[in-house]
C-alpha atoms as a PDB file:
ATOM      1  CA  MET A   1      13.518   3.690 -13.345  1.00  0.00           C
ATOM      2  CA  SER A   2      15.909   5.059 -11.148  1.00  0.00           C
ATOM      3  CA  TYR A   3      15.699   4.282  -7.620  1.00  0.00           C
ATOM      4  CA  VAL A   4      15.245   7.350  -6.088  1.00  0.00           C
ATOM      5  CA  GLN A   5      12.105   7.403  -8.364  1.00  0.00           C
ATOM      6  CA  LEU A   6      10.978   3.958  -6.652  1.00  0.00           C
ATOM      7  CA  VAL A   7      11.199   4.999  -2.979  1.00  0.00           C
ATOM      8  CA  VAL A   8       9.633   8.159  -4.160  1.00  0.00           C
ATOM      9  CA  GLU A   9       6.525   6.481  -5.402  1.00  0.00           C
ATOM     10  CA  ASP A  10       6.661   4.216  -2.493  1.00  0.00           C
ATOM     11  CA  LEU A  11       5.978   7.379  -0.293  1.00  0.00           C
ATOM     12  CA  GLN A  12       3.996   9.292  -2.077  1.00  0.00           C
ATOM     13  CA  TRP A  13       1.360   5.556  -1.972  1.00  0.00           C
ATOM     14  CA  VAL A  14       1.201   5.666   1.386  1.00  0.00           C
ATOM     15  CA  SER A  15       0.787   9.339   1.523  1.00  0.00           C
ATOM     16  CA  ALA A  16      -1.993   8.666  -0.840  1.00  0.00           C
ATOM     17  CA  TYR A  17      -3.308   6.021   1.305  1.00  0.00           C
ATOM     18  CA  TRP A  18      -4.021   7.844   4.349  1.00  0.00           C
ATOM     19  CA  GLU A  19      -7.042   9.323   4.191  1.00  0.00           C
ATOM     20  CA  ASP A  20      -8.332   5.737   3.615  1.00  0.00           C
ATOM     21  CA  LEU A  21      -5.979   4.515   6.498  1.00  0.00           C
ATOM     22  CA  THR A  22      -7.495   7.647   9.034  1.00  0.00           C
ATOM     23  CA  GLU A  23     -11.009   6.363   7.906  1.00  0.00           C
ATOM     24  CA  SER A  24     -10.849   2.779   8.847  1.00  0.00           C
ATOM     25  CA  ARG A  25     -10.325   3.529  12.031  1.00  0.00           C
ATOM     26  CA  LEU A  26     -14.306   3.481  12.707  1.00  0.00           C
ATOM     27  CA  PRO A  27     -15.099  -0.311  12.162  1.00  0.00           C
ATOM     28  CA  GLY A  28     -17.444  -0.831   9.809  1.00  0.00           C
ATOM     29  CA  THR A  29     -16.042   1.703   7.669  1.00  0.00           C
ATOM     30  CA  PRO A  30     -17.764   0.805   4.296  1.00  0.00           C
ATOM     31  CA  ARG A  31     -14.799   0.357   1.689  1.00  0.00           C
ATOM     32  CA  PRO A  32     -14.178  -2.762  -0.762  1.00  0.00           C
ATOM     33  CA  TRP A  33     -11.545  -4.046   1.196  1.00  0.00           C
ATOM     34  CA  ARG A  34     -13.766  -4.334   4.186  1.00  0.00           C
ATOM     35  CA  HIS A  35     -13.181  -7.344   6.263  1.00  0.00           C
ATOM     36  CA  PRO A  36     -15.777 -10.412   6.735  1.00  0.00           C
ATOM     37  CA  ASN A  37     -18.980  -9.462   8.415  1.00  0.00           C
ATOM     38  CA  LEU A  38     -18.144 -10.119  12.347  1.00  0.00           C
ATOM     39  CA  THR A  39     -21.048 -11.978  14.320  1.00  0.00           C
ATOM     40  CA  SER A  40     -22.954  -9.591  16.822  1.00  0.00           C
ATOM     41  CA  ASP A  41     -21.025 -11.367  19.887  1.00  0.00           C
ATOM     42  CA  GLN A  42     -17.628 -10.849  17.966  1.00  0.00           C
ATOM     43  CA  GLN A  43     -18.299  -7.615  16.964  1.00  0.00           C
ATOM     44  CA  TYR A  44     -19.382  -6.984  20.701  1.00  0.00           C
ATOM     45  CA  GLU A  45     -16.490  -8.160  21.855  1.00  0.00           C
ATOM     46  CA  ARG A  46     -14.024  -6.165  19.841  1.00  0.00           C
ATOM     47  CA  ASP A  47     -16.136  -3.004  20.367  1.00  0.00           C
ATOM     48  CA  ARG A  48     -15.694  -3.342  24.200  1.00  0.00           C
ATOM     49  CA  GLN A  49     -11.875  -4.314  23.961  1.00  0.00           C
ATOM     50  CA  ALA A  50     -11.543  -0.356  21.881  1.00  0.00           C
ATOM     51  CA  TRP A  51     -13.481   0.933  24.338  1.00  0.00           C
ATOM     52  CA  GLN A  52     -11.680  -0.236  27.275  1.00  0.00           C
ATOM     53  CA  GLU A  53      -8.556   0.236  25.672  1.00  0.00           C
ATOM     54  CA  ARG A  54      -9.576   3.830  24.800  1.00  0.00           C
ATOM     55  CA  LEU A  55     -10.185   4.468  28.540  1.00  0.00           C
ATOM     56  CA  ASP A  56      -7.083   3.390  29.429  1.00  0.00           C
ATOM     57  CA  ARG A  57      -5.164   5.563  26.836  1.00  0.00           C
ATOM     58  CA  SER A  58      -7.186   8.885  28.043  1.00  0.00           C
ATOM     59  CA  SER A  59      -9.275   9.987  31.047  1.00  0.00           C
ATOM     60  CA  VAL A  60     -12.574  10.449  28.598  1.00  0.00           C
ATOM     61  CA  ALA A  61     -15.270   9.078  30.466  1.00  0.00           C
ATOM     62  CA  PRO A  62     -17.512   6.830  29.529  1.00  0.00           C
ATOM     63  CA  GLY A  63     -20.383   7.736  27.278  1.00  0.00           C
ATOM     64  CA  GLU A  64     -18.038  10.608  25.872  1.00  0.00           C
ATOM     65  CA  HIS A  65     -16.555   8.855  23.172  1.00  0.00           C
ATOM     66  CA  PRO A  66     -18.854   8.498  19.929  1.00  0.00           C
ATOM     67  CA  ALA A  67     -17.596   5.605  18.361  1.00  0.00           C
ATOM     68  CA  PRO A  68     -14.860   2.858  19.453  1.00  0.00           C
ATOM     69  CA  LEU A  69     -11.897   2.487  17.140  1.00  0.00           C
ATOM     70  CA  ASP A  70      -9.574   0.228  15.670  1.00  0.00           C
ATOM     71  CA  LEU A  71      -6.791  -0.766  17.703  1.00  0.00           C
ATOM     72  CA  GLY A  72      -4.971  -2.155  14.507  1.00  0.00           C
ATOM     73  CA  ILE A  73      -5.529   0.548  12.368  1.00  0.00           C
ATOM     74  CA  LEU A  74      -4.667   3.051  15.778  1.00  0.00           C
ATOM     75  CA  ASP A  75      -1.276   0.986  15.789  1.00  0.00           C
ATOM     76  CA  THR A  76      -0.470   0.832  12.100  1.00  0.00           C
ATOM     77  CA  MET A  77      -0.838   4.615  11.854  1.00  0.00           C
ATOM     78  CA  LEU A  78       1.166   5.333  14.996  1.00  0.00           C
ATOM     79  CA  ASP A  79       3.934   3.323  13.608  1.00  0.00           C
ATOM     80  CA  VAL A  80       3.946   4.457  10.091  1.00  0.00           C
ATOM     81  CA  LEU A  81       3.853   8.422  11.819  1.00  0.00           C
ATOM     82  CA  VAL A  82       7.149   7.850  13.429  1.00  0.00           C
ATOM     83  CA  ARG A  83       8.834   6.231  10.644  1.00  0.00           C
ATOM     84  CA  ALA A  84       7.765   9.168   8.617  1.00  0.00           C
ATOM     85  CA  ASP A  85       9.065  11.514  10.956  1.00  0.00           C
ATOM     86  CA  ASP A  86      12.384  10.062  11.599  1.00  0.00           C
ATOM     87  CA  LEU A  87      12.728   9.434   8.009  1.00  0.00           C
ATOM     88  CA  ALA A  88      11.658  12.805   7.187  1.00  0.00           C
ATOM     89  CA  ALA A  89      14.578  14.211   9.982  1.00  0.00           C
ATOM     90  CA  ALA A  90      17.069  12.256   8.324  1.00  0.00           C
ATOM     91  CA  VAL A  91      16.269  13.300   4.812  1.00  0.00           C
ATOM     92  CA  ALA A  92      16.773  17.271   6.189  1.00  0.00           C
ATOM     93  CA  GLU A  93      19.752  17.041   7.825  1.00  0.00           C
ATOM     94  CA  HIS A  94      21.532  15.196   4.682  1.00  0.00           C
ATOM     95  CA  ALA A  95      19.958  17.454   2.394  1.00  0.00           C
ATOM     96  CA  GLY A  96      20.772  20.552   4.599  1.00  0.00           C
ATOM     97  CA  VAL A  97      17.401  21.993   4.789  1.00  0.00           C
ATOM     98  CA  PRO A  98      15.327  22.682   7.437  1.00  0.00           C
ATOM     99  CA  THR A  99      13.608  19.977   9.757  1.00  0.00           C
ATOM    100  CA  LEU A 100       9.864  19.508   9.928  1.00  0.00           C
ATOM    101  CA  ALA A 101       8.623  20.189  13.682  1.00  0.00           C
ATOM    102  CA  PRO A 102       7.650  17.160  15.411  1.00  0.00           C
ATOM    103  CA  PRO A 103       3.952  15.686  15.260  1.00  0.00           C
ATOM    104  CA  ARG A 104       2.174  17.411  18.016  1.00  0.00           C
ATOM    105  CA  LEU A 105      -0.192  15.371  20.613  1.00  0.00           C
ATOM    106  CA  GLY A 106      -3.188  14.151  18.837  1.00  0.00           C
ATOM    107  CA  ASP A 107      -2.071  15.037  15.241  1.00  0.00           C
ATOM    108  CA  ALA A 108      -1.984  11.651  13.183  1.00  0.00           C
ATOM    109  CA  ASP A 109      -0.948  12.986  10.024  1.00  0.00           C
ATOM    110  CA  ALA A 110       1.921  10.890   8.306  1.00  0.00           C
ATOM    111  CA  ARG A 111       1.744  13.115   4.928  1.00  0.00           C
ATOM    112  CA  PRO A 112       3.523  16.556   5.445  1.00  0.00           C
ATOM    113  CA  TYR A 113       6.688  13.890   6.445  1.00  0.00           C
ATOM    114  CA  LEU A 114       6.110  11.434   3.657  1.00  0.00           C
ATOM    115  CA  GLU A 115       5.972  14.145   1.131  1.00  0.00           C
ATOM    116  CA  PHE A 116       8.701  16.225   2.364  1.00  0.00           C
ATOM    117  CA  ALA A 117      10.967  12.927   2.472  1.00  0.00           C
ATOM    118  CA  ALA A 118      10.045  12.525  -1.020  1.00  0.00           C
ATOM    119  CA  LYS A 119      10.724  16.184  -2.469  1.00  0.00           C
ATOM    120  CA  HIS A 120      14.113  15.764  -0.805  1.00  0.00           C
ATOM    121  CA  MET A 121      14.803  12.112  -1.450  1.00  0.00           C
ATOM    122  CA  THR A 122      18.488  12.083  -2.930  1.00  0.00           C
ATOM    123  CA  ASP A 123      20.805   8.548  -4.749  1.00  0.00           C
ATOM    124  CA  GLU A 124      22.635   8.550  -1.850  1.00  0.00           C
ATOM    125  CA  LEU A 125      19.877   8.248   0.894  1.00  0.00           C
ATOM    126  CA  THR A 126      18.087   5.431  -0.879  1.00  0.00           C
ATOM    127  CA  HIS A 127      20.263   2.183   0.459  1.00  0.00           C
ATOM    128  CA  TYR A 128      18.697   4.022   4.296  1.00  0.00           C
ATOM    129  CA  ALA A 129      15.398   4.845   2.732  1.00  0.00           C
ATOM    130  CA  ALA A 130      14.037   2.136   0.623  1.00  0.00           C
ATOM    131  CA  PRO A 131      13.600  -0.387   3.058  1.00  0.00           C
ATOM    132  CA  ILE A 132      11.578   2.189   5.455  1.00  0.00           C
ATOM    133  CA  ALA A 133       9.248   3.203   2.104  1.00  0.00           C
ATOM    134  CA  ARG A 134       8.686  -0.386   1.491  1.00  0.00           C
ATOM    135  CA  GLY A 135       7.826  -1.402   5.187  1.00  0.00           C
ATOM    136  CA  MET A 136       5.406   1.524   5.110  1.00  0.00           C
ATOM    137  CA  VAL A 137       3.822   0.484   1.718  1.00  0.00           C
ATOM    138  CA  THR A 138       3.428  -3.249   2.873  1.00  0.00           C
ATOM    139  CA  GLN A 139       1.949  -1.906   6.267  1.00  0.00           C
ATOM    140  CA  VAL A 140      -0.758   0.251   4.814  1.00  0.00           C
ATOM    141  CA  ALA A 141      -1.332  -2.564   2.319  1.00  0.00           C
ATOM    142  CA  HIS A 142      -2.169  -5.177   4.940  1.00  0.00           C
ATOM    143  CA  ALA A 143      -4.322  -2.890   7.099  1.00  0.00           C
ATOM    144  CA  LEU A 144      -6.381  -2.007   4.370  1.00  0.00           C
ATOM    145  CA  ALA A 145      -6.630  -5.486   3.281  1.00  0.00           C
ATOM    146  CA  LEU A 146      -5.442  -4.454   0.138  1.00  0.00           C
ATOM    147  CA  THR A 147      -3.329  -7.478  -0.994  1.00  0.00           C
ATOM    148  CA  PHE A 148      -4.393 -11.431  -0.878  1.00  0.00           C
ATOM    149  CA  ASP A 149      -0.878 -13.381  -1.194  1.00  0.00           C
ATOM    150  CA  GLY A 150      -1.712 -15.775  -4.055  1.00  0.00           C
ATOM    151  CA  GLN A 151      -4.365 -13.886  -5.906  1.00  0.00           C
ATOM    152  CA  ARG A 152      -5.017 -14.545  -9.431  1.00  0.00           C
ATOM    153  CA  LEU A 153      -6.327 -11.221 -10.704  1.00  0.00           C
ATOM    154  CA  ASP A 154      -8.915 -11.284 -13.875  1.00  0.00           C
ATOM    155  CA  VAL A 155      -6.979  -9.206 -16.324  1.00  0.00           C
ATOM    156  CA  GLU A 156      -4.908 -10.040 -19.080  1.00  0.00           C
ATOM    157  CA  CYS A 157      -1.352  -8.868 -19.219  1.00  0.00           C
ATOM    158  CA  PRO A 158      -1.055  -6.527 -21.939  1.00  0.00           C
ATOM    159  CA  TRP A 159       2.242  -7.736 -22.871  1.00  0.00           C
ATOM    160  CA  CYS A 160       1.418 -10.994 -23.688  1.00  0.00           C
ATOM    161  CA  ARG A 161      -2.452 -11.639 -23.728  1.00  0.00           C
ATOM    162  CA  GLY A 162      -2.270 -14.775 -22.280  1.00  0.00           C
ATOM    163  CA  ILE A 163      -0.905 -16.178 -24.969  1.00  0.00           C
ATOM    164  CA  THR A 164       0.599 -19.463 -24.040  1.00  0.00           C
ATOM    165  CA  PRO A 165       1.726 -22.574 -26.049  1.00  0.00           C
ATOM    166  CA  GLU A 166      -1.352 -24.576 -24.310  1.00  0.00           C
ATOM    167  CA  ASN A 167      -3.761 -21.825 -25.562  1.00  0.00           C
ATOM    168  CA  PRO A 168      -1.859 -20.000 -28.520  1.00  0.00           C
ATOM    169  CA  ALA A 169      -5.313 -17.769 -29.068  1.00  0.00           C
ATOM    170  CA  GLY A 170      -4.851 -15.861 -25.625  1.00  0.00           C
ATOM    171  CA  GLY A 171      -7.071 -15.322 -22.633  1.00  0.00           C
ATOM    172  CA  THR A 172      -5.411 -17.001 -20.323  1.00  0.00           C
ATOM    173  CA  ARG A 173      -5.061 -14.669 -16.881  1.00  0.00           C
ATOM    174  CA  THR A 174      -1.616 -14.744 -15.921  1.00  0.00           C
ATOM    175  CA  TRP A 175      -0.981 -12.340 -13.158  1.00  0.00           C
ATOM    176  CA  ARG A 176      -1.391 -13.375  -9.805  1.00  0.00           C
ATOM    177  CA  VAL A 177      -0.857 -11.245  -6.527  1.00  0.00           C
ATOM    178  CA  ARG A 178       2.558 -12.316  -4.751  1.00  0.00           C
ATOM    179  CA  GLU A 179       4.347 -11.182  -1.626  1.00  0.00           C
ATOM    180  CA  LEU A 180       7.892 -11.765  -2.777  1.00  0.00           C
ATOM    181  CA  PRO A 181      11.217 -11.891  -0.355  1.00  0.00           C
ATOM    182  CA  GLY A 182      11.575  -8.318   1.168  1.00  0.00           C
ATOM    183  CA  ASN A 183       8.052  -8.167   2.114  1.00  0.00           C
ATOM    184  CA  LEU A 184       7.512  -6.641  -1.745  1.00  0.00           C
ATOM    185  CA  VAL A 185       4.141  -7.522  -2.499  1.00  0.00           C
ATOM    186  CA  ALA A 186       3.592  -6.957  -6.354  1.00  0.00           C
ATOM    187  CA  ILE A 187       1.732  -8.381  -9.283  1.00  0.00           C
ATOM    188  CA  VAL A 188       3.540 -11.325 -11.382  1.00  0.00           C
ATOM    189  CA  CYS A 189       3.108 -12.352 -14.540  1.00  0.00           C
ATOM    190  CA  GLU A 190       3.134 -16.035 -14.481  1.00  0.00           C
ATOM    191  CA  ASN A 191       3.860 -16.409 -18.060  1.00  0.00           C
ATOM    192  CA  LEU A 192       7.460 -15.220 -18.083  1.00  0.00           C
ATOM    193  CA  CYS A 193       6.715 -12.620 -20.856  1.00  0.00           C
ATOM    194  CA  GLU A 194       9.066  -9.954 -21.525  1.00  0.00           C
ATOM    195  CA  PRO A 195       7.569  -6.303 -21.964  1.00  0.00           C
ATOM    196  CA  PRO A 196      10.034  -3.481 -22.455  1.00  0.00           C
ATOM    197  CA  SER A 197      12.440  -2.544 -19.652  1.00  0.00           C
ATOM    198  CA  LYS A 198      10.820   0.730 -19.053  1.00  0.00           C
ATOM    199  CA  ASP A 199       7.490  -0.783 -18.567  1.00  0.00           C
ATOM    200  CA  VAL A 200       8.726  -3.403 -15.930  1.00  0.00           C
ATOM    201  CA  GLY A 201       8.932  -2.165 -11.935  1.00  0.00           C
ATOM    202  CA  THR A 202      11.644  -5.330 -11.374  1.00  0.00           C
ATOM    203  CA  TRP A 203      12.061  -8.744 -12.284  1.00  0.00           C
ATOM    204  CA  TRP A 204      11.577 -12.017 -10.054  1.00  0.00           C
ATOM    205  CA  ARG A 205      12.895 -15.433 -11.057  1.00  0.00           C
ATOM    206  CA  GLY A 206      13.111 -14.675 -14.429  1.00  0.00           C
ATOM    207  CA  ALA A 207       9.010 -13.318 -14.241  1.00  0.00           C
ATOM    208  CA  PRO A 208       8.043  -9.301 -14.775  1.00  0.00           C
ATOM    209  CA  VAL A 209       6.847  -7.834 -11.450  1.00  0.00           C
ATOM    210  CA  TRP A 210       5.075  -4.685 -10.803  1.00  0.00           C
ATOM    211  CA  PRO A 211       5.522  -3.457  -6.849  1.00  0.00           C
ATOM    212  CA  LEU A 212       2.012  -2.340  -5.169  1.00  0.00           C
ATOM    213  CA  SER A 213       3.380   1.507  -5.459  1.00  0.00           C
ATOM    214  CA  GLU A 214       3.153   0.773  -9.518  1.00  0.00           C
ATOM    215  CA  TRP A 215      -0.272  -0.503  -9.311  1.00  0.00           C
ATOM    216  CA  ASP A 216      -2.071   2.762 -10.123  1.00  0.00           C
ATOM    217  CA  TRP A 217       0.306   3.152 -13.233  1.00  0.00           C
ATOM    218  CA  LEU A 218      -0.329  -0.329 -14.035  1.00  0.00           C
ATOM    219  CA  ALA A 219      -4.154   0.007 -14.078  1.00  0.00           C
ATOM    220  CA  LYS A 220      -4.295   2.770 -16.696  1.00  0.00           C
ATOM    221  CA  ARG A 221      -2.047   0.655 -18.889  1.00  0.00           C
ATOM    222  CA  VAL A 222      -4.550  -2.052 -19.422  1.00  0.00           C
ATOM    223  CA  GLU A 223      -7.189   0.187 -19.850  1.00  0.00           C
ATOM    224  CA  ARG A 224      -5.464   1.378 -22.617  1.00  0.00           C
ATOM    225  CA  ALA A 225      -4.503  -1.873 -23.681  1.00  0.00           C
ATOM    226  CA  GLU A 226      -8.037  -3.332 -23.750  1.00  0.00           C
ATOM    227  CA  THR A 227      -9.486  -0.113 -25.221  1.00  0.00           C
ATOM    228  CA  LYS A 228      -7.039  -1.017 -28.390  1.00  0.00           C
ATOM    229  CA  VAL A 229      -8.679  -4.379 -28.526  1.00  0.00           C
ATOM    230  CA  LYS A 230     -12.174  -3.242 -28.251  1.00  0.00           C
ATOM    231  CA  ALA A 231     -11.126  -0.778 -31.240  1.00  0.00           C
ATOM    232  CA  VAL A 232      -9.649  -3.222 -33.643  1.00  0.00           C
ATOM    233  CA  ALA A 233     -12.298  -5.475 -32.696  1.00  0.00           C
END
């Protein structure tokens, strides 16, 4: 997999989760990764702080706003939007194509800039774009509580099927979510198996690693492997 493709996949991943990020602005938005339930006092205090912050930022009169907003999510959205806009401008200049109009006041959609940057990404820009794209992936993943460093996954690696010297019959869960150096959130197979190079995003300390942007592909690969096992059984 080329460096350009890795950067493009990161940008596309952020774009794909933008709608989820937008919806999570409202505290209490139902989602599988929602944070632990707050007590009524904690909920009241967070709502009060969000409401006060909203008043400080705008001229909306009390009672006119339908609901408090999660300021942490808003900050993440704004930061990603600024990064995406700056990256799209740099890509446009390098590629010699017209730049996109900057975001208008009240327009908080980073997807046009993410998709523009992904479309016009080149090898020469990957050294500049890669850390920006990876940083946005990490921001969104943490904002949506999609990652838990150290979490063991209840799935068997399609390439080693959990077969270890201690357990030759297999079935061992060998995948764990890790936050690696450089803020790289990834799944690591701790069995040190050796999948084909084309099936591995990168390597860390001799272990195969699949960055967050590859998890959708990885889930499909696991599903195919499990289907084959069931068919044989």
